[in-house]
Short mmCIF file of C-alpha atoms and ligand atoms in Angstrom, two decimals:
data_model
loop_
_atom_site.label_atom_id
_atom_site.label_comp_id
_atom_site.label_asym_id
_atom_site.label_seq_id
_atom_site.Cartn_x
_atom_site.Cartn_y
_atom_site.Cartn_z
CA MET A 1 0.00 0.00 0.00
CA GLU A 2 1.27 3.43 -0.89
CA LEU A 3 1.14 5.68 2.13
CA ASN A 4 2.33 8.83 0.41
CA ALA A 5 -0.03 9.01 -2.54
CA PRO A 6 1.16 11.31 -5.32
CA LYS A 7 -0.37 14.77 -5.18
CA PRO A 8 -2.56 15.75 -8.11
CA GLN A 9 -0.49 17.46 -10.79
CA ASN A 10 -0.64 21.20 -11.43
CA SER A 11 -2.75 21.60 -8.36
CA THR A 12 -1.51 24.94 -7.16
CA GLY A 13 -2.25 27.61 -9.68
CA SER A 14 -1.81 31.31 -9.14
CA SER A 15 -4.91 33.40 -9.39
CA LYS A 16 -5.43 36.48 -11.50
CA THR A 17 -5.36 38.55 -8.33
CA GLY A 18 -1.97 37.12 -7.43
CA LEU A 19 -3.31 35.13 -4.46
CA SER A 20 -2.33 31.48 -4.37
CA HIS A 21 -4.99 28.82 -4.22
CA SER A 22 -5.09 27.80 -0.60
CA CYS A 23 -6.26 25.05 1.69
CA ARG A 24 -7.37 27.59 4.32
CA PRO A 25 -9.70 30.51 3.82
CA GLN A 26 -7.91 33.84 3.98
CA ARG A 27 -8.86 36.35 6.64
CA GLU A 28 -10.43 38.67 4.04
CA PHE A 29 -12.66 35.85 2.83
CA LEU A 30 -13.81 35.02 6.35
CA ALA A 31 -14.47 38.72 7.07
CA ALA A 32 -16.59 39.04 3.90
CA LEU A 33 -18.50 35.87 4.86
CA ALA A 34 -19.13 37.24 8.36
CA LYS A 35 -20.57 40.44 6.82
CA ALA A 36 -23.06 38.58 4.62
CA ARG A 37 -26.43 38.91 6.36
CA LYS A 38 -28.70 38.07 3.41
CA PRO A 39 -26.61 35.91 1.08
CA LEU A 40 -27.87 34.12 -2.00
CA LEU A 41 -26.05 30.84 -2.57
CA LEU A 42 -25.57 29.69 -6.16
CA GLY A 43 -23.92 26.64 -7.75
CA HIS A 44 -23.12 25.51 -11.28
CA VAL A 45 -25.28 24.47 -14.22
CA THR A 46 -26.38 20.80 -14.17
CA PRO A 47 -25.77 20.66 -10.40
CA ASP A 48 -24.19 17.47 -9.04
CA ALA A 49 -24.26 16.13 -5.47
CA ASP A 50 -21.31 18.31 -4.40
CA CYS A 51 -22.92 21.42 -5.85
CA LEU A 52 -26.30 20.81 -4.19
CA GLY A 53 -24.69 19.63 -0.94
CA SER A 54 -22.49 22.69 -0.69
CA CYS A 55 -25.26 25.20 -1.49
CA LEU A 56 -27.81 23.60 0.84
CA GLY A 57 -25.25 22.60 3.50
CA LEU A 58 -23.66 26.04 3.80
CA ALA A 59 -27.09 27.72 3.68
CA GLY A 60 -28.29 25.43 6.48
CA ALA A 61 -25.21 26.12 8.63
CA LEU A 62 -25.52 29.89 8.07
CA ARG A 63 -29.22 29.84 8.95
CA GLU A 64 -28.42 28.05 12.19
CA GLN A 65 -26.20 31.07 12.95
CA GLY A 66 -29.13 33.42 12.38
CA VAL A 67 -28.09 34.45 8.85
CA ASP A 68 -30.91 34.76 6.30
CA ALA A 69 -29.20 32.51 3.72
CA ARG A 70 -31.18 31.36 0.68
CA VAL A 71 -30.31 29.04 -2.18
CA GLY A 72 -30.97 30.16 -5.74
CA LEU A 73 -31.93 27.30 -8.07
CA PRO A 74 -33.67 27.87 -11.42
CA PRO A 75 -36.79 25.72 -12.00
CA ASP A 76 -36.33 22.15 -13.31
CA CYS A 77 -32.54 21.93 -13.21
CA VAL A 78 -31.98 19.11 -10.73
CA ALA A 79 -31.46 15.51 -11.93
CA GLU A 80 -34.18 13.09 -10.86
CA ARG A 81 -31.63 10.98 -8.96
CA LEU A 82 -30.50 13.99 -6.88
CA ALA A 83 -33.93 15.43 -6.09
CA PHE A 84 -33.83 13.70 -2.68
CA MET A 85 -31.17 16.20 -1.59
CA LEU A 86 -33.72 19.02 -1.71
CA GLU A 87 -35.68 17.14 0.96
CA LEU A 88 -32.81 16.61 3.40
CA ASP A 89 -33.35 19.98 5.09
CA THR A 90 -36.73 21.44 4.18
CA ALA A 91 -36.14 24.52 6.35
CA ILE A 92 -33.78 26.00 3.74
CA PRO A 93 -35.58 28.44 1.43
CA ILE A 94 -35.00 27.75 -2.27
CA GLU A 95 -35.54 30.75 -4.54
CA ARG A 96 -36.55 29.86 -8.10
CA HIS A 97 -36.73 33.53 -9.11
CA VAL A 98 -34.53 36.37 -7.88
CA SER A 99 -34.88 39.90 -9.24
CA PRO A 100 -32.18 42.61 -9.26
CA ASP A 101 -34.18 44.57 -6.66
CA SER A 102 -34.29 41.70 -4.14
CA ASP A 103 -32.81 42.26 -0.66
CA ARG A 104 -29.81 39.94 -1.18
CA ASP A 105 -26.62 41.71 0.02
CA SER A 106 -24.17 39.07 -1.23
CA VAL A 107 -23.84 36.10 -3.56
CA ILE A 108 -21.84 33.06 -2.49
CA ILE A 109 -20.93 30.97 -5.53
CA LEU A 110 -20.03 27.37 -4.75
CA ASP A 111 -18.33 24.55 -6.69
CA THR A 112 -18.28 26.66 -9.86
CA ALA A 113 -15.06 27.15 -11.86
CA THR A 114 -16.06 30.06 -14.09
CA GLU A 115 -18.57 32.87 -14.24
CA LYS A 116 -20.30 31.47 -17.32
CA ARG A 117 -21.10 28.23 -15.43
CA ILE A 118 -23.04 29.93 -12.62
CA ASN A 119 -26.53 28.43 -12.52
CA VAL A 120 -28.76 31.47 -12.89
CA GLY A 121 -30.95 30.17 -15.73
CA SER A 122 -33.28 32.83 -17.07
CA THR A 123 -34.97 33.53 -13.74
CA ILE A 124 -32.18 34.50 -11.32
CA ALA A 125 -30.64 37.98 -11.51
CA PRO A 126 -29.14 39.01 -8.16
CA PRO A 127 -28.62 42.71 -7.35
CA ALA A 128 -25.65 44.05 -9.32
CA ASP A 129 -24.03 45.52 -6.20
CA ALA A 130 -24.20 42.26 -4.17
CA VAL A 131 -20.69 41.25 -3.04
CA ARG A 132 -19.53 38.03 -4.72
CA LEU A 133 -17.73 35.30 -2.79
CA ASN A 134 -16.30 32.33 -4.69
CA LEU A 135 -15.63 29.05 -2.84
CA ASP A 136 -14.51 26.11 -4.96
CA HIS A 137 -12.08 23.24 -5.50
CA HIS A 138 -11.73 23.26 -9.32
CA ILE A 139 -8.14 23.68 -10.47
CA THR A 140 -9.39 25.80 -13.38
CA ASN A 141 -11.24 28.28 -11.15
CA THR A 142 -10.71 31.81 -12.47
CA ASP A 143 -11.04 33.65 -9.11
CA PHE A 144 -13.98 35.61 -10.49
CA GLY A 145 -15.29 36.71 -7.09
CA ALA A 146 -14.42 39.80 -5.08
CA TYR A 147 -13.32 37.26 -2.45
CA ASN A 148 -12.06 33.84 -3.45
CA TRP A 149 -11.20 30.66 -1.60
CA VAL A 150 -10.10 27.93 -4.00
CA ASP A 151 -8.50 24.70 -2.80
CA PRO A 152 -7.77 22.26 -5.64
CA HIS A 153 -6.48 19.71 -3.11
CA ALA A 154 -9.92 19.37 -1.52
CA SER A 155 -11.94 16.37 -2.68
CA SER A 156 -15.04 18.48 -2.90
CA THR A 157 -16.53 21.86 -2.09
CA CYS A 158 -18.51 20.09 0.65
CA GLU A 159 -15.25 19.02 2.31
CA MET A 160 -14.07 22.66 2.30
CA ILE A 161 -17.36 23.81 3.83
CA ALA A 162 -17.23 21.13 6.54
CA ARG A 163 -13.68 22.29 7.41
CA LEU A 164 -14.82 25.93 7.36
CA ILE A 165 -17.72 25.23 9.74
CA GLN A 166 -15.37 23.30 12.05
CA GLU A 167 -12.83 26.14 12.01
CA LEU A 168 -15.53 28.66 12.88
CA GLY A 169 -16.61 26.42 15.74
CA TRP A 170 -20.20 26.22 14.54
CA PRO A 171 -22.26 23.11 15.34
CA ILE A 172 -23.20 20.82 12.43
CA SER A 173 -26.81 19.62 12.51
CA PRO A 174 -27.69 16.12 11.19
CA PRO A 175 -29.37 17.49 8.01
CA VAL A 176 -26.34 19.69 7.21
CA ALA A 177 -24.04 16.74 7.95
CA SER A 178 -26.03 14.57 5.49
CA LEU A 179 -25.89 17.24 2.78
CA LEU A 180 -22.12 17.73 3.10
CA TYR A 181 -21.49 13.97 3.33
CA ALA A 182 -23.51 13.44 0.12
CA GLY A 183 -21.28 15.95 -1.70
CA ILE A 184 -18.06 14.29 -0.57
CA HIS A 185 -19.53 10.88 -1.49
CA GLY A 186 -20.44 12.23 -4.92
CA ASP A 187 -17.12 13.84 -5.84
CA THR A 188 -15.00 10.95 -4.53
CA GLY A 189 -17.08 8.34 -6.41
CA GLY A 190 -18.19 6.79 -3.13
CA PHE A 191 -14.71 7.22 -1.58
CA SER A 192 -12.94 5.36 -4.39
CA LEU A 193 -11.43 7.97 -6.73
CA PRO A 194 -8.04 9.74 -6.37
CA PRO A 195 -9.54 12.79 -4.53
CA THR A 196 -10.26 10.39 -1.64
CA THR A 197 -7.57 11.48 0.81
CA ALA A 198 -7.08 10.79 4.50
CA GLU A 199 -8.44 14.31 5.06
CA SER A 200 -11.60 13.70 3.06
CA LEU A 201 -12.23 10.41 4.89
CA GLN A 202 -11.58 12.16 8.20
CA THR A 203 -14.02 14.93 7.31
CA ALA A 204 -16.61 12.35 6.25
CA ALA A 205 -16.12 10.56 9.58
CA ASP A 206 -16.67 13.85 11.44
CA LEU A 207 -19.91 14.33 9.48
CA VAL A 208 -21.07 10.80 10.33
CA ARG A 209 -20.42 11.60 14.00
CA ALA A 210 -22.51 14.76 13.53
CA GLY A 211 -25.41 12.63 12.30
CA ALA A 212 -24.98 12.17 8.53
CA ASP A 213 -27.33 9.39 7.39
CA VAL A 214 -24.85 7.09 5.59
CA THR A 215 -27.41 4.44 4.64
CA HIS A 216 -29.95 6.87 3.24
CA ILE A 217 -27.36 8.80 1.23
CA GLY A 218 -25.74 5.57 -0.03
CA GLU A 219 -29.09 4.14 -1.05
CA GLN A 220 -30.17 7.32 -2.82
CA LEU A 221 -26.88 7.86 -4.65
CA CYS A 222 -26.02 4.24 -5.50
CA ARG A 223 -29.07 2.00 -5.35
CA SER A 224 -32.09 4.04 -6.46
CA GLN A 225 -31.91 4.02 -10.21
CA GLY A 226 -35.12 5.11 -11.93
CA ARG A 227 -36.34 3.28 -15.04
CA ARG A 228 -35.56 6.28 -17.23
CA ASP A 229 -31.96 6.48 -16.02
CA PHE A 230 -31.69 2.73 -16.52
CA GLU A 231 -32.92 3.06 -20.10
CA LEU A 232 -30.37 5.78 -20.71
CA LEU A 233 -27.56 3.56 -19.40
CA ARG A 234 -28.65 0.79 -21.78
CA ARG A 235 -27.91 3.21 -24.61
CA VAL A 236 -24.59 4.26 -23.09
CA TYR A 237 -23.54 0.56 -23.06
CA ASP A 238 -24.81 0.08 -26.63
CA HIS A 239 -22.88 3.07 -27.95
CA THR A 240 -19.62 2.38 -26.15
CA THR A 241 -16.66 2.26 -28.54
CA VAL A 242 -13.06 1.42 -27.72
CA VAL A 243 -10.11 2.86 -29.65
CA ALA A 244 -6.35 3.35 -29.22
CA ASN A 245 -5.79 -0.34 -28.36
CA GLY A 246 -8.24 -0.13 -25.49
CA ALA A 247 -6.79 3.01 -23.90
CA ILE A 248 -9.71 5.23 -24.93
CA ALA A 249 -13.36 4.30 -24.46
CA TYR A 250 -16.23 6.59 -25.25
CA SER A 251 -19.96 6.60 -25.65
CA TYR A 252 -22.55 9.09 -26.80
CA LEU A 253 -26.17 10.08 -26.28
CA THR A 254 -27.94 12.03 -28.98
CA TYR A 255 -30.79 14.41 -28.18
CA HIS A 256 -33.05 11.68 -29.55
CA ASP A 257 -31.57 9.07 -27.14
CA ILE A 258 -32.11 11.34 -24.16
CA THR A 259 -35.69 12.31 -24.92
CA GLU A 260 -36.69 8.78 -26.03
CA SER A 261 -35.52 7.39 -22.68
CA GLY A 262 -37.72 9.96 -20.96
CA CYS A 263 -34.68 11.77 -19.54
CA LYS A 264 -33.75 15.44 -19.53
CA PRO A 265 -30.36 17.10 -20.10
CA GLU A 266 -29.95 17.56 -16.34
CA ASP A 267 -30.07 13.77 -15.91
CA ILE A 268 -26.70 13.44 -17.67
CA ASP A 269 -24.38 13.12 -14.73
CA ASP A 270 -21.84 10.34 -14.29
CA GLN A 271 -22.83 7.97 -17.11
CA VAL A 272 -19.23 8.24 -18.32
CA SER A 273 -18.47 5.72 -15.57
CA ILE A 274 -19.73 3.00 -17.97
CA PRO A 275 -16.96 3.31 -20.61
CA ARG A 276 -14.57 4.23 -17.80
CA ALA A 277 -15.13 0.89 -16.07
CA LEU A 278 -13.54 -1.11 -18.90
CA ARG A 279 -10.20 -2.61 -17.93
CA GLY A 280 -7.21 -0.86 -19.49
CA VAL A 281 -9.01 2.41 -20.24
CA ARG A 282 -6.94 5.52 -19.56
CA ILE A 283 -9.31 8.11 -21.02
CA ALA A 284 -13.09 7.74 -20.93
CA MET A 285 -15.52 10.16 -22.52
CA LEU A 286 -19.24 10.64 -22.84
CA PHE A 287 -20.59 12.91 -25.57
CA SER A 288 -24.15 14.03 -24.97
CA GLU A 289 -26.49 16.31 -26.86
CA GLY A 290 -28.74 17.71 -24.12
CA GLU A 291 -30.30 20.13 -26.55
CA PRO A 292 -30.03 20.04 -30.34
CA GLY A 293 -26.69 21.45 -31.45
CA VAL A 294 -25.18 21.62 -27.95
CA VAL A 295 -22.66 18.88 -27.19
CA ARG A 296 -21.39 18.26 -23.70
CA ILE A 297 -18.34 16.10 -23.09
CA ASN A 298 -17.57 14.44 -19.75
CA LEU A 299 -13.93 13.36 -19.60
CA ARG A 300 -12.26 11.07 -17.08
CA GLY A 301 -8.63 10.02 -16.69
CA GLU A 302 -7.57 6.75 -15.10
CA GLY A 303 -4.27 5.85 -13.44
CA ARG A 304 -1.88 8.75 -13.97
CA THR A 305 -3.57 10.08 -17.08
CA THR A 306 -4.95 13.58 -16.69
CA VAL A 307 -7.65 15.02 -18.96
CA VAL A 308 -8.11 18.63 -17.86
CA GLU A 309 -5.58 19.83 -20.50
CA LEU A 310 -7.63 18.06 -23.16
CA ALA A 311 -10.83 19.73 -21.88
CA GLN A 312 -9.14 23.14 -21.85
CA LYS A 313 -8.11 22.67 -25.46
CA PHE A 314 -11.82 22.74 -26.34
CA GLY A 315 -12.77 25.56 -23.99
CA GLY A 316 -13.69 23.43 -20.95
CA GLY A 317 -12.13 22.79 -17.57
CA GLY A 318 -12.51 20.99 -14.25
CA HIS A 319 -10.22 18.74 -12.24
CA PRO A 320 -7.04 16.95 -13.36
CA GLN A 321 -8.85 13.63 -13.91
CA SER A 322 -12.47 14.74 -14.18
CA ALA A 323 -13.28 17.51 -16.61
CA GLY A 324 -15.99 18.77 -18.90
CA VAL A 325 -16.58 20.72 -22.10
CA ARG A 326 -19.66 22.31 -23.63
CA MET A 327 -19.68 23.09 -27.36
CA LYS A 328 -22.39 24.95 -29.22
CA ASN A 329 -23.51 24.74 -32.85
CA LYS A 330 -21.67 21.53 -33.56
CA ALA A 331 -22.82 18.17 -34.90
CA ILE A 332 -22.17 15.45 -32.32
CA GLN A 333 -20.44 13.09 -34.78
CA ASP A 334 -18.05 15.87 -35.86
CA VAL A 335 -17.24 16.65 -32.22
CA ILE A 336 -16.57 12.98 -31.51
CA ALA A 337 -14.17 12.65 -34.46
CA THR A 338 -12.25 15.81 -33.53
CA VAL A 339 -12.02 15.10 -29.81
CA ILE A 340 -11.06 11.43 -30.21
CA ALA A 341 -8.22 12.44 -32.53
CA ALA A 342 -7.06 15.00 -29.94
CA ALA A 343 -7.36 12.40 -27.15
CA GLU A 344 -5.17 9.93 -29.08
CA GLU A 345 -2.59 12.68 -29.53
CA HIS A 346 -2.92 13.62 -25.82
CA LEU A 347 -2.22 10.01 -24.77
CA ARG A 348 1.10 10.08 -26.61
CA HIS A 349 2.23 12.84 -24.24
CA HIS A 350 0.51 11.98 -20.94
MN1 LIG B 401 -17.27 19.53 -6.76
#
């Protein structure tokens, strides 16, 4: 067993403001957080478990401190399999519409690498003068907030929030513990992917002690597949193709596949784990056409192979071994041909 696991590569970037990405929040960030009395918490488009867990978990913890925190979530953007997370703490207000003249004094953006990925839909427009705080663990985060705390070593944004709450000495209620645990579970692939560190396991253990419902979260995230999701996976298996002597496996879902299965674009989440699970695969990809002409690519690297550079080449970003791209006005088969060629080239160098 390797006790000193290799650190993720390129994991300390310098920000545009000259501040280094850091595993502890800076004093200025904490001061700005303490000033937020009516914050709106926002995550990224197609929210995953870490995104929902961090928005709802931090909002819940702030509310327990008497702060009027609210989560902004456009209508119909949550995957069916993650909808249970909205029920974990029903005391947290979820705003589907926010107008520029609302009373929100600040916006806390969580788990979101770039400004264009903030999940505002067409219904959320916070006041222009609201102070923006940016808390995230993506290595490609652009430090777009007035105050930024980015830690690419953290397994998840939920792990950062759990550490933050512990540092501030706030209590963690069972619902908040469950929300944060679900996010860590999600981003570590059920504590099995490289971001699973001793620290993330320790934080998860602290959350279990605080009352996180391990069985309920495990059942909901791993053993509650709906028929529509199942039908979608059938197609992912059917369309899986292996190239580069087995080192690259990919699949695709056309707009037709998604709608015929009864799914929606927001249900595309971690289906890339199907081609990824093939033995010998170093790069796995899922190409999906959530809406006609818009192609999303989920990329995963196995072993020591990183994929974030490949994602960046096409305008995307993410983590070293888990990244994404969104391309507009492209035919899915053209995107597949171009990206597979680039992935084969990438493998020669990584
Ligand atoms: Mn995350």
